[in-house]
Amino acid sequence: MDFALNEDQRAIQDMASGFAAERLAPHSAAWDEHKHFPVDVLREAAGLGFAGIYVQDDVGGSGLSRLDASIIFEALSYGDVPTAAYLTIHNMASWMIDRFGSDALRQRYLPRLTTMDLIASYCLTEPGAGSDAASMRTTARLDGDHYVLNGGKAFISGGGVSDLYVVMARTGADGAKGVSAFVVEKGTPGLSFGANERKMGWNAQPTAAVNFDDCRVPIANRIGQEGEGFRFAMMGLDGGRLNIASCSLGGASFALDTAKAYLETRNQFGKPLKEFQALQFKLADMATELEAARLMVRRAAHALDSKDPEATKLCAMAKRFATDAGFQVANDALQLHGGYGYLQDYPLERIVRDLRVHQILEGTNEIMRVIIAREMFRQ
């Protein structure tokens, strides 16, 4: 077992870190304050291959591994969490088309998705179907050479802005086996969007409801066969959980480094804070939890790449542990700053707000425990 990154992975990490330092970090506070979605910067990231990380290279993808993707998203999140997190969503939607779509569908959309000339969103969650995703009520009824979609999706990153929506809708009976997947283009009659949600964090990306009212989608835009959509969605979430865990690692690493620098420069009671053993112990625990989380995420990424039968369980474990640890590290970093940590003039309160949602999306951390226990008993 070799825990070191190889030469190619170090080069990828350096490239992503350099981009984060130059193009993300200097603007992170302003994007949060003004709720600005930096599409131009996302397209610059796409130019480095970050919009189709594990998409095949015949349609412009980078053809990299899930472990490579984790390294990239951690590095990007060190500069700005919401922007890196949006890239994870775009990558998941693109991967689903690449992995399960027809060659015609792949050729039609992926060359423009990998450059982010087209931006993609992923639509699974509904107002009445969150953790119980298989209970979705959005329907897709076959009518000639089209499906007619009716219903609505909630909490969709990129809603109203994205050009393509990978949508799960019910084509058959209740339950997971009645769900199919579709690509819906912005501008399709019957497709509409709610107002941009007012959120605690992730302000540098829009979030809105996506609604379907007799929205006609060509049969050619179905991904795979009828009834396969829920399986695709769950497979996508294995990788999505690793990606969002990686974003927690990046944001928390920034918080840890910021706290360490503060302890080195802040003086109280006649000496630097770094000389107080209680604070040394706190920083040591933060670093240890973060390193343990990173090991879990990379172990799960390796399992997913190697098609390990335990991959789903390991991805759920990594997501649960890394997003909980990441939030706690950021919150502890804020505490170490005292009152300054609570001010918007300092970055810690923003990191805390941005990382909090990682414990909710891609399956809540309570659902991660359900998955882990289910997989344990299945074995």
CSV table of C-alpha atoms in Angstrom, one decimal:
chain,number,residue,atom,x,y,z
A,1,MET,CA,0.0,0.0,0.0
A,2,ASP,CA,1.5,3.3,-1.1
A,3,PHE,CA,-0.1,6.4,0.4
A,4,ALA,CA,2.0,8.8,-1.6
A,5,LEU,CA,0.7,10.6,-4.7
A,6,ASN,CA,2.5,9.6,-7.9
A,7,GLU,CA,4.2,12.2,-10.1
A,8,ASP,CA,1.2,12.7,-12.3
A,9,GLN,CA,-1.1,13.2,-9.3
A,10,ARG,CA,1.3,15.7,-7.8
A,11,ALA,CA,1.4,17.7,-11.1
A,12,ILE,CA,-2.5,17.7,-11.1
A,13,GLN,CA,-2.6,18.8,-7.5
A,14,ASP,CA,-0.1,21.6,-8.2
A,15,MET,CA,-2.1,22.8,-11.2
A,16,ALA,CA,-5.3,22.8,-9.3
A,17,SER,CA,-3.7,24.5,-6.3
A,18,GLY,CA,-2.2,27.2,-8.5
A,19,PHE,CA,-5.5,27.9,-10.2
A,20,ALA,CA,-7.2,28.1,-6.8
A,21,ALA,CA,-4.7,30.6,-5.4
A,22,GLU,CA,-4.7,32.8,-8.5
A,23,ARG,CA,-8.3,32.7,-9.8
A,24,LEU,CA,-10.5,31.6,-6.8
A,25,ALA,CA,-9.2,32.7,-3.5
A,26,PRO,CA,-8.8,36.4,-4.3
A,27,HIS,CA,-12.4,36.7,-5.2
A,28,SER,CA,-14.1,34.2,-2.8
A,29,ALA,CA,-15.3,36.9,-0.3
A,30,ALA,CA,-16.7,39.1,-3.0
A,31,TRP,CA,-18.5,36.3,-4.8
A,32,ASP,CA,-20.1,35.3,-1.5
A,33,GLU,CA,-21.1,38.8,-0.6
A,34,HIS,CA,-22.6,39.7,-4.0
A,35,LYS,CA,-23.9,36.2,-4.7
A,36,HIS,CA,-22.0,36.1,-8.0
A,37,PHE,CA,-21.8,32.9,-10.0
A,38,PRO,CA,-18.4,33.1,-11.7
A,39,VAL,CA,-19.2,31.3,-15.0
A,40,ASP,CA,-16.1,32.9,-16.7
A,41,VAL,CA,-13.8,31.4,-14.1
A,42,LEU,CA,-15.5,28.0,-14.3
A,43,ARG,CA,-14.8,28.0,-18.0
A,44,GLU,CA,-11.2,28.8,-17.3
A,45,ALA,CA,-11.2,25.7,-15.0
A,46,ALA,CA,-12.7,23.7,-17.8
A,47,GLY,CA,-9.7,24.8,-20.0
A,48,LEU,CA,-7.5,22.9,-17.5
A,49,GLY,CA,-9.7,19.8,-17.9
A,50,PHE,CA,-11.7,20.2,-14.7
A,51,ALA,CA,-15.1,20.1,-16.3
A,52,GLY,CA,-14.9,16.5,-17.6
A,53,ILE,CA,-12.4,14.9,-15.1
A,54,TYR,CA,-13.7,11.4,-15.5
A,55,VAL,CA,-15.3,11.8,-18.9
A,56,GLN,CA,-13.8,9.8,-21.8
A,57,ASP,CA,-11.3,11.7,-23.9
A,58,ASP,CA,-13.1,11.1,-27.3
A,59,VAL,CA,-15.5,13.8,-26.3
A,60,GLY,CA,-13.0,16.2,-24.7
A,61,GLY,CA,-12.9,14.6,-21.2
A,62,SER,CA,-9.7,14.2,-19.2
A,63,GLY,CA,-10.2,10.5,-18.6
A,64,LEU,CA,-8.9,10.6,-15.1
A,65,SER,CA,-9.8,8.5,-12.0
A,66,ARG,CA,-12.0,9.2,-9.0
A,67,LEU,CA,-8.9,9.6,-6.9
A,68,ASP,CA,-7.5,12.2,-9.3
A,69,ALA,CA,-10.9,14.0,-9.0
A,70,SER,CA,-10.7,14.0,-5.2
A,71,ILE,CA,-7.2,15.5,-5.4
A,72,ILE,CA,-8.5,18.2,-7.8
A,73,PHE,CA,-11.6,19.1,-5.8
A,74,GLU,CA,-9.7,19.3,-2.5
A,75,ALA,CA,-7.2,21.7,-4.0
A,76,LEU,CA,-9.8,23.9,-5.7
A,77,SER,CA,-11.9,24.1,-2.5
A,78,TYR,CA,-8.9,25.5,-0.6
A,79,GLY,CA,-9.5,28.6,-2.8
A,80,ASP,CA,-13.3,28.7,-2.9
A,81,VAL,CA,-15.7,26.0,-1.7
A,82,PRO,CA,-18.9,26.8,-3.6
A,83,THR,CA,-17.2,27.1,-7.0
A,84,ALA,CA,-15.4,23.8,-6.6
A,85,ALA,CA,-18.6,22.2,-5.4
A,86,TYR,CA,-20.4,23.4,-8.5
A,87,LEU,CA,-17.8,21.8,-10.6
A,88,THR,CA,-18.5,18.5,-8.8
A,89,ILE,CA,-22.1,18.7,-9.8
A,90,HIS,CA,-21.3,19.6,-13.4
A,91,ASN,CA,-18.9,16.6,-13.5
A,92,MET,CA,-21.5,14.2,-12.1
A,93,ALA,CA,-24.1,15.2,-14.7
A,94,SER,CA,-21.5,15.0,-17.5
A,95,TRP,CA,-20.3,11.6,-16.3
A,96,MET,CA,-23.9,10.2,-16.3
A,97,ILE,CA,-24.3,11.1,-20.0
A,98,ASP,CA,-20.9,9.7,-20.8
A,99,ARG,CA,-21.3,6.5,-18.9
A,100,PHE,CA,-24.9,5.6,-19.7
A,101,GLY,CA,-26.0,7.8,-22.7
A,102,SER,CA,-26.1,6.7,-26.3
A,103,ASP,CA,-23.2,7.6,-28.5
A,104,ALA,CA,-25.4,10.2,-30.3
A,105,LEU,CA,-26.3,11.8,-26.9
A,106,ARG,CA,-22.6,11.8,-25.9
A,107,GLN,CA,-21.5,13.4,-29.1
A,108,ARG,CA,-24.3,16.0,-29.0
A,109,TYR,CA,-23.6,17.3,-25.6
A,110,LEU,CA,-20.3,16.3,-24.0
A,111,PRO,CA,-17.8,18.2,-26.3
A,112,ARG,CA,-19.6,21.4,-25.1
A,113,LEU,CA,-20.0,20.2,-21.5
A,114,THR,CA,-16.3,19.5,-21.1
A,115,THR,CA,-15.5,23.1,-22.2
A,116,MET,CA,-18.4,24.4,-20.1
A,117,ASP,CA,-19.9,26.1,-23.2
A,118,LEU,CA,-22.8,24.2,-21.8
A,119,ILE,CA,-23.3,24.1,-18.0
A,120,ALA,CA,-25.2,21.2,-16.4
A,121,SER,CA,-27.3,20.6,-13.4
A,122,TYR,CA,-28.4,17.4,-11.7
A,123,CYS,CA,-32.1,17.1,-10.7
A,124,LEU,CA,-33.1,14.3,-8.3
A,125,THR,CA,-34.4,15.9,-5.1
A,126,GLU,CA,-38.1,17.0,-4.9
A,127,PRO,CA,-40.1,19.0,-2.3
A,128,GLY,CA,-41.6,15.7,-1.1
A,129,ALA,CA,-38.8,13.4,-1.9
A,130,GLY,CA,-35.5,14.2,-0.2
A,131,SER,CA,-33.8,11.3,1.6
A,132,ASP,CA,-36.5,9.0,0.2
A,133,ALA,CA,-35.5,9.8,-3.3
A,134,ALA,CA,-37.3,6.7,-4.8
A,135,SER,CA,-40.7,8.3,-3.8
A,136,MET,CA,-40.3,11.0,-6.4
A,137,ARG,CA,-43.5,12.2,-8.1
A,138,THR,CA,-42.1,13.9,-11.2
A,139,THR,CA,-43.5,11.9,-14.2
A,140,ALA,CA,-42.4,11.3,-17.8
A,141,ARG,CA,-45.2,10.0,-20.0
A,142,LEU,CA,-44.4,8.6,-23.4
A,143,ASP,CA,-46.3,10.4,-26.2
A,144,GLY,CA,-45.2,9.5,-29.7
A,145,ASP,CA,-41.5,10.3,-30.1
A,146,HIS,CA,-41.4,12.5,-26.9
A,147,TYR,CA,-41.8,12.1,-23.2
A,148,VAL,CA,-44.0,14.6,-21.4
A,149,LEU,CA,-42.6,15.6,-18.1
A,150,ASN,CA,-44.7,17.0,-15.2
A,151,GLY,CA,-43.6,17.8,-11.7
A,152,GLY,CA,-40.8,19.7,-9.9
A,153,LYS,CA,-37.4,19.4,-8.4
A,154,ALA,CA,-36.0,21.3,-5.4
A,155,PHE,CA,-32.7,22.7,-4.3
A,156,ILE,CA,-31.1,22.4,-7.7
A,157,SER,CA,-27.7,24.0,-8.0
A,158,GLY,CA,-27.5,26.0,-11.2
A,159,GLY,CA,-31.3,26.1,-11.5
A,160,GLY,CA,-32.3,28.8,-14.0
A,161,VAL,CA,-28.7,29.3,-15.1
A,162,SER,CA,-27.6,26.0,-16.4
A,163,ASP,CA,-28.1,25.0,-20.0
A,164,LEU,CA,-28.8,21.3,-19.4
A,165,TYR,CA,-30.6,19.4,-16.7
A,166,VAL,CA,-30.1,15.7,-16.0
A,167,VAL,CA,-33.5,14.8,-14.6
A,168,MET,CA,-34.8,11.8,-12.9
A,169,ALA,CA,-38.5,11.2,-13.6
A,170,ARG,CA,-41.0,8.4,-13.1
A,171,THR,CA,-41.9,6.4,-16.2
A,172,GLY,CA,-43.3,3.4,-14.5
A,173,ALA,CA,-44.6,2.0,-11.2
A,174,ASP,CA,-43.8,3.4,-7.8
A,175,GLY,CA,-40.4,2.7,-6.4
A,176,ALA,CA,-36.8,2.7,-7.7
A,177,LYS,CA,-37.5,0.5,-10.7
A,178,GLY,CA,-40.0,3.0,-12.2
A,179,VAL,CA,-37.5,5.9,-12.6
A,180,SER,CA,-35.8,6.9,-15.8
A,181,ALA,CA,-33.2,9.6,-16.6
A,182,PHE,CA,-33.4,12.4,-19.2
A,183,VAL,CA,-31.4,15.4,-20.5
A,184,VAL,CA,-33.6,18.5,-20.7
A,185,GLU,CA,-32.4,21.6,-22.4
A,186,LYS,CA,-33.0,25.1,-21.1
A,187,GLY,CA,-35.5,26.8,-23.2
A,188,THR,CA,-37.7,23.7,-23.7
A,189,PRO,CA,-41.4,24.8,-23.5
A,190,GLY,CA,-42.8,23.8,-20.2
A,191,LEU,CA,-39.5,24.1,-18.3
A,192,SER,CA,-39.4,26.9,-15.7
A,193,PHE,CA,-37.6,27.9,-12.6
A,194,GLY,CA,-38.2,29.3,-9.1
A,195,ALA,CA,-36.5,32.3,-7.5
A,196,ASN,CA,-32.9,32.0,-6.4
A,197,GLU,CA,-33.0,30.5,-2.9
A,198,ARG,CA,-31.7,32.6,0.0
A,199,LYS,CA,-29.1,30.3,1.6
A,200,MET,CA,-26.8,30.2,4.6
A,201,GLY,CA,-23.8,29.5,2.4
A,202,TRP,CA,-22.8,28.4,-1.1
A,203,ASN,CA,-23.8,32.0,-2.2
A,204,ALA,CA,-21.4,31.9,-5.2
A,205,GLN,CA,-23.7,29.5,-7.0
A,206,PRO,CA,-27.5,29.8,-7.7
A,207,THR,CA,-30.0,27.4,-6.3
A,208,ALA,CA,-33.6,27.2,-7.5
A,209,ALA,CA,-36.6,24.9,-8.0
A,210,VAL,CA,-36.9,23.4,-11.5
A,211,ASN,CA,-40.5,22.9,-12.7
A,212,PHE,CA,-42.0,20.8,-15.6
A,213,ASP,CA,-45.4,21.6,-17.0
A,214,ASP,CA,-46.1,19.4,-20.0
A,215,CYS,CA,-42.4,19.7,-20.9
A,216,ARG,CA,-41.8,17.6,-24.0
A,217,VAL,CA,-38.4,15.9,-24.2
A,218,PRO,CA,-37.3,13.8,-27.2
A,219,ILE,CA,-36.9,10.0,-26.7
A,220,ALA,CA,-33.4,10.5,-27.9
A,221,ASN,CA,-32.7,12.5,-24.7
A,222,ARG,CA,-33.4,9.6,-22.5
A,223,ILE,CA,-30.2,8.3,-20.8
A,224,GLY,CA,-30.1,4.5,-21.0
A,225,GLN,CA,-33.3,2.4,-20.9
A,226,GLU,CA,-36.6,3.1,-19.1
A,227,GLY,CA,-36.4,2.1,-15.4
A,228,GLU,CA,-32.6,2.4,-15.2
A,229,GLY,CA,-32.5,6.0,-13.9
A,230,PHE,CA,-32.5,5.4,-10.2
A,231,ARG,CA,-29.6,2.9,-10.5
A,232,PHE,CA,-27.7,5.6,-12.5
A,233,ALA,CA,-28.5,8.2,-9.8
A,234,MET,CA,-27.2,6.0,-7.0
A,235,MET,CA,-24.1,5.1,-8.8
A,236,GLY,CA,-23.6,8.8,-9.5
A,237,LEU,CA,-24.0,9.6,-5.8
A,238,ASP,CA,-21.2,7.2,-4.8
A,239,GLY,CA,-18.8,9.5,-6.7
A,240,GLY,CA,-20.7,12.7,-5.7
A,241,ARG,CA,-20.2,11.8,-2.0
A,242,LEU,CA,-16.5,11.5,-2.5
A,243,ASN,CA,-16.4,14.8,-4.4
A,244,ILE,CA,-18.3,16.8,-1.7
A,245,ALA,CA,-16.2,15.1,1.0
A,246,SER,CA,-13.1,16.3,-0.9
A,247,CYS,CA,-14.5,19.9,-1.0
A,248,SER,CA,-14.9,19.6,2.8
A,249,LEU,CA,-11.2,18.6,3.0
A,250,GLY,CA,-10.1,21.6,1.0
A,251,GLY,CA,-12.2,24.2,2.9
A,252,ALA,CA,-11.2,22.7,6.3
A,253,SER,CA,-7.5,22.7,5.3
A,254,PHE,CA,-7.8,26.4,4.6
A,255,ALA,CA,-9.5,27.0,7.9
A,256,LEU,CA,-6.8,24.9,9.7
A,257,ASP,CA,-3.9,26.9,8.1
A,258,THR,CA,-5.7,30.2,8.9
A,259,ALA,CA,-6.0,29.2,12.5
A,260,LYS,CA,-2.4,28.1,12.7
A,261,ALA,CA,-1.2,31.4,11.3
A,262,TYR,CA,-3.4,33.3,13.8
A,263,LEU,CA,-2.0,31.4,16.8
A,264,GLU,CA,1.5,32.3,15.6
A,265,THR,CA,0.8,36.0,15.4
A,266,ARG,CA,-1.8,36.7,18.1
A,267,ASN,CA,-0.4,37.5,21.6
A,268,GLN,CA,-2.4,37.3,24.9
A,269,PHE,CA,-1.1,37.2,28.5
A,270,GLY,CA,2.3,38.3,27.3
A,271,LYS,CA,3.0,35.5,24.8
A,272,PRO,CA,1.9,34.1,21.5
A,273,LEU,CA,-1.2,31.9,21.5
A,274,LYS,CA,0.8,29.1,20.0
A,275,GLU,CA,2.6,28.7,23.3
A,276,PHE,CA,-0.6,27.7,25.2
A,277,GLN,CA,-0.7,23.9,25.4
A,278,ALA,CA,-4.5,23.8,25.4
A,279,LEU,CA,-4.5,25.6,22.0
A,280,GLN,CA,-1.7,23.3,20.8
A,281,PHE,CA,-3.8,20.3,21.7
A,282,LYS,CA,-6.8,21.8,19.9
A,283,LEU,CA,-4.8,22.4,16.7
A,284,ALA,CA,-3.3,18.9,16.9
A,285,ASP,CA,-6.7,17.3,17.1
A,286,MET,CA,-7.9,19.4,14.2
A,287,ALA,CA,-5.0,18.3,12.0
A,288,THR,CA,-5.4,14.6,13.1
A,289,GLU,CA,-9.1,14.5,12.2
A,290,LEU,CA,-8.4,16.1,8.9
A,291,GLU,CA,-5.7,13.7,8.0
A,292,ALA,CA,-7.9,10.7,9.0
A,293,ALA,CA,-10.7,12.1,6.8
A,294,ARG,CA,-8.3,12.5,3.8
A,295,LEU,CA,-7.2,8.9,4.2
A,296,MET,CA,-10.8,7.7,4.3
A,297,VAL,CA,-11.7,9.7,1.2
A,298,ARG,CA,-8.8,8.5,-0.8
A,299,ARG,CA,-9.3,4.9,0.3
A,300,ALA,CA,-13.0,5.1,-0.9
A,301,ALA,CA,-11.9,6.7,-4.2
A,302,HIS,CA,-9.5,3.9,-4.8
A,303,ALA,CA,-12.3,1.4,-4.1
A,304,LEU,CA,-14.6,3.1,-6.6
A,305,ASP,CA,-11.9,3.2,-9.2
A,306,SER,CA,-11.1,-0.5,-8.7
A,307,LYS,CA,-14.8,-1.5,-8.6
A,308,ASP,CA,-14.5,-2.9,-5.1
A,309,PRO,CA,-17.8,-4.5,-4.0
A,310,GLU,CA,-17.5,-2.4,-0.8
A,311,ALA,CA,-17.2,0.9,-2.6
A,312,THR,CA,-20.7,2.1,-1.8
A,313,LYS,CA,-20.2,1.5,1.9
A,314,LEU,CA,-16.7,3.1,1.9
A,315,CYS,CA,-18.0,6.2,0.0
A,316,ALA,CA,-20.8,6.6,2.5
A,317,MET,CA,-18.3,6.2,5.4
A,318,ALA,CA,-15.9,8.8,3.8
A,319,LYS,CA,-18.7,11.3,3.2
A,320,ARG,CA,-20.1,11.0,6.7
A,321,PHE,CA,-16.7,11.3,8.4
A,322,ALA,CA,-15.1,13.9,6.2
A,323,THR,CA,-18.0,16.3,6.1
A,324,ASP,CA,-18.5,16.1,9.8
A,325,ALA,CA,-14.8,16.5,10.5
A,326,GLY,CA,-14.5,19.3,8.0
A,327,PHE,CA,-17.3,21.3,9.5
A,328,GLN,CA,-15.9,20.7,13.0
A,329,VAL,CA,-12.4,21.8,12.0
A,330,ALA,CA,-13.8,25.0,10.4
A,331,ASN,CA,-15.9,25.7,13.5
A,332,ASP,CA,-13.0,25.1,15.8
A,333,ALA,CA,-10.8,27.4,13.7
A,334,LEU,CA,-13.5,30.1,14.1
A,335,GLN,CA,-13.5,29.6,17.8
A,336,LEU,CA,-9.7,30.0,18.0
A,337,HIS,CA,-10.1,33.4,16.4
A,338,GLY,CA,-12.4,34.5,19.2
A,339,GLY,CA,-14.6,37.5,18.2
A,340,TYR,CA,-12.6,38.1,15.0
A,341,GLY,CA,-13.7,34.7,13.7
A,342,TYR,CA,-17.3,35.9,13.8
A,343,LEU,CA,-16.6,38.9,11.6
A,344,GLN,CA,-17.1,38.9,7.8
A,345,ASP,CA,-13.7,40.7,7.6
A,346,TYR,CA,-12.2,37.3,8.3
A,347,PRO,CA,-12.8,34.2,6.2
A,348,LEU,CA,-13.7,31.7,8.9
A,349,GLU,CA,-17.4,32.5,9.2
A,350,ARG,CA,-17.7,32.0,5.4
A,351,ILE,CA,-16.0,28.6,5.5
A,352,VAL,CA,-18.3,27.5,8.3
A,353,ARG,CA,-21.4,28.6,6.4
A,354,ASP,CA,-20.2,26.9,3.2
A,355,LEU,CA,-19.2,23.6,4.7
A,356,ARG,CA,-22.3,23.2,6.8
A,357,VAL,CA,-24.4,22.1,3.8
A,358,HIS,CA,-22.0,19.2,3.0
A,359,GLN,CA,-23.5,17.3,5.9
A,360,ILE,CA,-26.9,17.5,4.2
A,361,LEU,CA,-26.5,17.2,0.4
A,362,GLU,CA,-25.5,14.1,-1.6
A,363,GLY,CA,-27.5,12.2,1.1
A,364,THR,CA,-27.6,13.5,4.6
A,365,ASN,CA,-25.1,12.1,7.1
A,366,GLU,CA,-28.0,10.3,8.8
A,367,ILE,CA,-28.7,8.5,5.5
A,368,MET,CA,-25.0,7.7,5.2
A,369,ARG,CA,-25.4,5.7,8.5
A,370,VAL,CA,-28.4,3.9,7.0
A,371,ILE,CA,-26.3,2.9,3.9
A,372,ILE,CA,-23.3,1.8,6.0
A,373,ALA,CA,-25.5,-0.4,8.3
A,374,ARG,CA,-27.4,-1.8,5.3
A,375,GLU,CA,-24.2,-2.8,3.5
A,376,MET,CA,-22.8,-4.3,6.7
A,377,PHE,CA,-25.8,-6.6,7.1
A,378,ARG,CA,-25.9,-7.4,3.4
A,379,GLN,CA,-22.4,-8.8,3.7
